[in-house]
Structure formats: C-alpha cells, structure tokens
C-alpha atoms as an extended CHARMM CRD file, in Angstrom:
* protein
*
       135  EXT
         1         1  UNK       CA             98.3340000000      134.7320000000      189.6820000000  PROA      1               0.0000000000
         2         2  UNK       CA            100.7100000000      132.3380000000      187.8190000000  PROA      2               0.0000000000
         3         3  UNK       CA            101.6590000000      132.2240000000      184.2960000000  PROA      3               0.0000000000
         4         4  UNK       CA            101.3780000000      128.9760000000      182.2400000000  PROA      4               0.0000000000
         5         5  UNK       CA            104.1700000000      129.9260000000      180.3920000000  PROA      5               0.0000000000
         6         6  UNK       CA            106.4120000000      129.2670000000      183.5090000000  PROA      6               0.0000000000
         7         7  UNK       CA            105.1080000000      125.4390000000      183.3750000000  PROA      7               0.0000000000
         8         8  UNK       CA            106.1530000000      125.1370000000      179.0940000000  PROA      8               0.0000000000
         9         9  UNK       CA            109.3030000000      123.0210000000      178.8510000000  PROA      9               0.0000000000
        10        10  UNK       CA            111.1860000000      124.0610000000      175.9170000000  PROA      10              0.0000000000
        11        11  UNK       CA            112.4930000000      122.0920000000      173.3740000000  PROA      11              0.0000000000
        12        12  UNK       CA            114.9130000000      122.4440000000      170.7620000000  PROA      12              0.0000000000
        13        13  UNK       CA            114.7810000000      121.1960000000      167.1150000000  PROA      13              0.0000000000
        14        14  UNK       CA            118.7360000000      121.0460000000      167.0190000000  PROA      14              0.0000000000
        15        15  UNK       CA            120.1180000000      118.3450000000      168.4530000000  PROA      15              0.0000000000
        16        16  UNK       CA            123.8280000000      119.0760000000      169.1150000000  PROA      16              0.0000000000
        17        17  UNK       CA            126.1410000000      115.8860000000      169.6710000000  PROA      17              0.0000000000
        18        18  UNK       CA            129.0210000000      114.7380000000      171.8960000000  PROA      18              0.0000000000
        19        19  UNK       CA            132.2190000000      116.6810000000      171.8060000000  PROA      19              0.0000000000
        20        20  UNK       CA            133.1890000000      120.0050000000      169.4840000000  PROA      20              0.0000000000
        21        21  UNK       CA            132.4590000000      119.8940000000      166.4870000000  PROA      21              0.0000000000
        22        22  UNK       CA            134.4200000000      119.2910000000      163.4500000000  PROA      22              0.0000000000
        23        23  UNK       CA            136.9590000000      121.6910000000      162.5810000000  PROA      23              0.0000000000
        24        24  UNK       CA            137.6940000000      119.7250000000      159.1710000000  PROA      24              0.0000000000
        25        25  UNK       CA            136.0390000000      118.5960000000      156.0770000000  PROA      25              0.0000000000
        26        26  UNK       CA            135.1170000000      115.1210000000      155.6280000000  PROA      26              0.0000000000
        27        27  UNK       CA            135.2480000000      114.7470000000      152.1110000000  PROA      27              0.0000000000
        28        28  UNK       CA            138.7460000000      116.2980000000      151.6210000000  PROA      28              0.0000000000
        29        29  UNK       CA            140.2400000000      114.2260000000      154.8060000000  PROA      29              0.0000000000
        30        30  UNK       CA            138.7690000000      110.9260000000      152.2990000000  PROA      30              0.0000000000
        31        31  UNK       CA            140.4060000000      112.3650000000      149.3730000000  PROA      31              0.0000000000
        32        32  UNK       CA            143.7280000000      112.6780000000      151.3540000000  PROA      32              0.0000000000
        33        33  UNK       CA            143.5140000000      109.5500000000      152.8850000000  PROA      33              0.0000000000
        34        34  UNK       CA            142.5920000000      107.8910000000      149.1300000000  PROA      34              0.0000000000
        35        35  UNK       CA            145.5740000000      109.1810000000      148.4020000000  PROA      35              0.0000000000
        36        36  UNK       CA            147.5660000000      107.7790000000      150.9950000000  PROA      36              0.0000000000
        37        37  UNK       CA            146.1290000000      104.2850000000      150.1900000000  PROA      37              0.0000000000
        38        38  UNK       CA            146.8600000000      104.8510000000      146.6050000000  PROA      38              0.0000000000
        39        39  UNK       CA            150.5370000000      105.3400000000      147.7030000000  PROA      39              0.0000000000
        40        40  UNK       CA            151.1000000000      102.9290000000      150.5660000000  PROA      40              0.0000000000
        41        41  UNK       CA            148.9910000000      100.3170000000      150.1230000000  PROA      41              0.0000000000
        42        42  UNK       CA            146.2310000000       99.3340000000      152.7490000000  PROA      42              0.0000000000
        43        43  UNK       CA            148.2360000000       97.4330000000      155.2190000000  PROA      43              0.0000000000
        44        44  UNK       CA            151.4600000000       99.6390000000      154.7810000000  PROA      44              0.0000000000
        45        45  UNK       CA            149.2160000000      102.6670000000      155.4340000000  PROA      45              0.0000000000
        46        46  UNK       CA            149.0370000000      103.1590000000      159.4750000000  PROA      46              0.0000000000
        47        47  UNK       CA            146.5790000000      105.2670000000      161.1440000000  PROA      47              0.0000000000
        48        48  UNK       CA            149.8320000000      107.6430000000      161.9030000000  PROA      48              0.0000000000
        49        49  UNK       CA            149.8760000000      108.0390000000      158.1790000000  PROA      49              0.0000000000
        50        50  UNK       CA            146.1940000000      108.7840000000      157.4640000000  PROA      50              0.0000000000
        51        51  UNK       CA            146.4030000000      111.0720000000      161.0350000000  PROA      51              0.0000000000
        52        52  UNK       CA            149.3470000000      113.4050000000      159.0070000000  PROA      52              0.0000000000
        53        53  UNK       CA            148.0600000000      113.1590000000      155.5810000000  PROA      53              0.0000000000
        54        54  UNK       CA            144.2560000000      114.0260000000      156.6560000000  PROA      54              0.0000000000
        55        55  UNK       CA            145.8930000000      116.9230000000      159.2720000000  PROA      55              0.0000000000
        56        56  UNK       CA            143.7570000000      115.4800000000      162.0830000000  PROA      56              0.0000000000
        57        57  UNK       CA            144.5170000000      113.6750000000      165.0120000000  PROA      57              0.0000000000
        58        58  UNK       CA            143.8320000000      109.9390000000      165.9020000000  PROA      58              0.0000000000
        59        59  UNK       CA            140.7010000000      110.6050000000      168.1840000000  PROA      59              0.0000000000
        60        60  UNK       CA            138.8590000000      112.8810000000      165.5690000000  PROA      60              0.0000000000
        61        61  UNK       CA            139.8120000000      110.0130000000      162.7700000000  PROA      61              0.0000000000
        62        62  UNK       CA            138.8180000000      107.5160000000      164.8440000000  PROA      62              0.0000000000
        63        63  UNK       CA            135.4480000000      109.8230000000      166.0500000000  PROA      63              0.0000000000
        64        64  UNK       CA            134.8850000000      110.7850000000      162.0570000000  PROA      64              0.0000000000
        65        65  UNK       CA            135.4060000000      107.0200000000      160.4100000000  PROA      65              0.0000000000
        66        66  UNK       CA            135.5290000000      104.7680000000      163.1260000000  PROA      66              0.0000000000
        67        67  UNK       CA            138.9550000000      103.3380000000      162.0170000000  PROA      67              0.0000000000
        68        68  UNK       CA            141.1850000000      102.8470000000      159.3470000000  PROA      68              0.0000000000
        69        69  UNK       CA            139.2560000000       99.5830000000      157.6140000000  PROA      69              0.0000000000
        70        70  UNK       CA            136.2440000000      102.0260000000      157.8290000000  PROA      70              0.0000000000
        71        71  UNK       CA            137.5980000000      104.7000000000      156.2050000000  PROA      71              0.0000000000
        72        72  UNK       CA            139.3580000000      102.8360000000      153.6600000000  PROA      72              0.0000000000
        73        73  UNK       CA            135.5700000000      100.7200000000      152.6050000000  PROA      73              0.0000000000
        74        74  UNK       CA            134.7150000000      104.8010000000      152.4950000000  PROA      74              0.0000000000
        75        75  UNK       CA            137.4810000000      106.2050000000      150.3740000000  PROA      75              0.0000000000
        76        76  UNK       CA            137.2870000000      103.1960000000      148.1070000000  PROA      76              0.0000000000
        77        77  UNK       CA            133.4180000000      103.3790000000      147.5770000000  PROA      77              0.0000000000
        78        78  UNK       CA            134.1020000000      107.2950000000      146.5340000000  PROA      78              0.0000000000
        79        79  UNK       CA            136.9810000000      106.2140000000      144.5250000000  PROA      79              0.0000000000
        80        80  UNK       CA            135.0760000000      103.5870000000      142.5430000000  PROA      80              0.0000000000
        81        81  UNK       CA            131.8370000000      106.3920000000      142.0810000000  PROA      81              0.0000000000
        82        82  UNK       CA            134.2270000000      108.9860000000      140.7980000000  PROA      82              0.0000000000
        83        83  UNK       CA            135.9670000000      106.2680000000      138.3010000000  PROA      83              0.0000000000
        84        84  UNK       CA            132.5710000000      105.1350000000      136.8280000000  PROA      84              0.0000000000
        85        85  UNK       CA            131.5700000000      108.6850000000      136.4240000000  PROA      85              0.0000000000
        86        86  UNK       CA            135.0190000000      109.2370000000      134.5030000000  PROA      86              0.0000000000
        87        87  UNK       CA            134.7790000000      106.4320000000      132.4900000000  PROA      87              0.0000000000
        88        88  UNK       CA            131.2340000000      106.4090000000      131.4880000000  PROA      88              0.0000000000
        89        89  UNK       CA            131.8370000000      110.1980000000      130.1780000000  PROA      89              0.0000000000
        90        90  UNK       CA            134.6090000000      109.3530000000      128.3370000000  PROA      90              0.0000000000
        91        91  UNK       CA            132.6290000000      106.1300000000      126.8870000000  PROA      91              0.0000000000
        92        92  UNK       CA            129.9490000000      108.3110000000      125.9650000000  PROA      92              0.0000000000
        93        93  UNK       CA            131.7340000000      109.6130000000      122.8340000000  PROA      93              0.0000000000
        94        94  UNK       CA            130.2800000000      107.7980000000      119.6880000000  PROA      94              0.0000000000
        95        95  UNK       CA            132.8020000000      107.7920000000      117.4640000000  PROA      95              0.0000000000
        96        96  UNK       CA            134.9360000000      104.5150000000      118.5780000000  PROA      96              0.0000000000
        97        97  UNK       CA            138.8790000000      105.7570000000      118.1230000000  PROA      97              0.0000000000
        98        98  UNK       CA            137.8970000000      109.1990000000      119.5890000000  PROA      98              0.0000000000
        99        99  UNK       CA            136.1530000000      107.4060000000      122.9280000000  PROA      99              0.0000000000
       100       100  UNK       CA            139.7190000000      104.8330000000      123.0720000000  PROA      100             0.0000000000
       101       101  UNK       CA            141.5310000000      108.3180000000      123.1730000000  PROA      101             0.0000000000
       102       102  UNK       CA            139.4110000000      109.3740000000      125.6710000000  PROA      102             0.0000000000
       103       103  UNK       CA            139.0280000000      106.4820000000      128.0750000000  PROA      103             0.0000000000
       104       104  UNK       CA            143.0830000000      105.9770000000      127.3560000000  PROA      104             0.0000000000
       105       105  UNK       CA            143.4530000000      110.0750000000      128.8640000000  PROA      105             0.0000000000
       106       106  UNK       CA            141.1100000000      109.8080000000      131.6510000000  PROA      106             0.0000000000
       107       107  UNK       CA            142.5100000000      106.1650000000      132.9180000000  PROA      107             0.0000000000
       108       108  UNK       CA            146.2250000000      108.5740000000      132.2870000000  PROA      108             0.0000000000
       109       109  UNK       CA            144.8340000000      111.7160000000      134.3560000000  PROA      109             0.0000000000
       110       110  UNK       CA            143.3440000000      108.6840000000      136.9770000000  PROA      110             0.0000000000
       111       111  UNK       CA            146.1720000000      106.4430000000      137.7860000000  PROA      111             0.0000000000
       112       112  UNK       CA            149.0540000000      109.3980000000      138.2640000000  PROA      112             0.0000000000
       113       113  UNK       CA            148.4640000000      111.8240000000      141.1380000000  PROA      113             0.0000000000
       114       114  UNK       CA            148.9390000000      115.5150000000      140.6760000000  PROA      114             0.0000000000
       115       115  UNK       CA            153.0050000000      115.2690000000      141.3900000000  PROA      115             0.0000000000
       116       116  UNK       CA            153.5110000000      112.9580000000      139.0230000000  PROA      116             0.0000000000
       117       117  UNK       CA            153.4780000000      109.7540000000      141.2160000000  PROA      117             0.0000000000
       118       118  UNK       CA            152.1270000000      106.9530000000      139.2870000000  PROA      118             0.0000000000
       119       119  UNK       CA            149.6340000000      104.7150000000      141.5370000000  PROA      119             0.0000000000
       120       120  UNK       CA            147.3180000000      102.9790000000      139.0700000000  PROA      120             0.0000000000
       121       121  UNK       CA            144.2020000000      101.7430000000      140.1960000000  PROA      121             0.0000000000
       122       122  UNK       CA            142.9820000000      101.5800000000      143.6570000000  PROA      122             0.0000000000
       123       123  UNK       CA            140.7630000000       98.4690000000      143.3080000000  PROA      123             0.0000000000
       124       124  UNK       CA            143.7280000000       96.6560000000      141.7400000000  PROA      124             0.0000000000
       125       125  UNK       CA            146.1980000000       97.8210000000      143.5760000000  PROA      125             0.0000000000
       126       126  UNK       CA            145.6040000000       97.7350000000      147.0700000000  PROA      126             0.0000000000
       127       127  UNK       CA            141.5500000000       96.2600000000      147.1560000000  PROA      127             0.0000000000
       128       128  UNK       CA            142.4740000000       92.8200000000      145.0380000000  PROA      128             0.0000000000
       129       129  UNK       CA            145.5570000000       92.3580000000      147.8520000000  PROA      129             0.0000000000
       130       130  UNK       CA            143.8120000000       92.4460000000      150.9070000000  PROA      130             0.0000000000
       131       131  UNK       CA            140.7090000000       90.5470000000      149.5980000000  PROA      131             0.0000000000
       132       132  UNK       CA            142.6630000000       87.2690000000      150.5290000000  PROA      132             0.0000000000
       133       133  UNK       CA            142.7390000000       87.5910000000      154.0050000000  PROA      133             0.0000000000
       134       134  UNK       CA            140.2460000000       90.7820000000      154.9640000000  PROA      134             0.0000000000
       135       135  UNK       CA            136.6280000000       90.2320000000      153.5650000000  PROA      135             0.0000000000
C-alpha cells in the first residue's frame, strides 16, 4: 500500500536568494556613504572610498546598490527626504522670527557633520556639479 503523501512536492513560502546574506545594514552603509559624498564630492568619491567608509567590500557594494551612480541617486533621494522633513518642522513654527531661528539651526545642525566638518548642502554641492555632464 502506498502513501500519497510520498507523491506531495513541498514547497516553501521563503524564497532565499543568491549568495549569503547580508551581514550589514543598508540604511547605515547610505548614511556613511552620504557622508562620504558630502565630503568628497561625487566624482572625487571612488568606490574604494565608499568600500572603507561603508566597511564592506566592492562585491557586496556592488551586489547591495549596483554601483556607485546608484547608490549616490539613493543616498541623495534619502538626503533630500530627511532635509524636507527638517525643514518643514522647523517651518511649522508660527511665529515668523522664532521659525527664521529655527530653519537658521536646523540648516546649522544640517550642513556640518558631527566632527565639525562643514559640507553644506548635498544638492548644491556635489548634485548641481555633476548635472552638466551626468543626467
């Protein structure tokens, strides 16, 4: 006598992809290579640079954001979210002087990194330069 269950393929609801896994976290490798940008500029910045400041290697950077011009469109667009964010809260205060003060101190706490390195804005600094010749 056989058993139908012997005939039952399984299947699995979990689809596990190519390779290990990650062993980092996204977001913070974006922050760190925001940073980088910030610092460097896009075209100064090499994927060497991004590779040390994210503390992954080339293949997982280039496995994770497909390249450098990818992960800069990607730590610009969560540059330009968190700016907006910043802004609009400090824009939200009604009384006008106050909200100057406050868009003044969050542009301040924005545009100089947590050593002390002044790097203004991303957009204008490194986004308005390459626009010429990368669309």
């Amino acid at each position: 006598m056989h058993s139908r269950s012997k005939n039952k393929v399984q299947t699995s609801t979990q689809v596990r992809g190519r390779g290990r896994p990650r062993g980092f976290d996204a977001d913070l490798a974006v922050l760190a290579a925001e940073q980088t940008f910030l610092r460097q500029g896009y075209a100064a910045t090499t994927v060497d640079d991004l590779s040390k400041a994210m503390g992954i290697n080339r293949p997982s950077l280039y496995a994770a954001f497909e390249g450098k011009e990818a992960l800069y469109q990607r730590a610009l667009d969560v540059y330009a979210t968190r700016m907006q964010t910043l802004f609009e809260c400090a824009l939200d205060e009604p009384v006008f002087a106050k909200a100057l003060r406050q868009l003044y101190a969050t542009a301040l706490d924005a545009y100089v990194l947590e050593d002390g390195e002044a790097v203004g804005c991303m957009v204008a600094c490194t986004a308005v330069t390459e626009a010429a010749s990368n669309p």
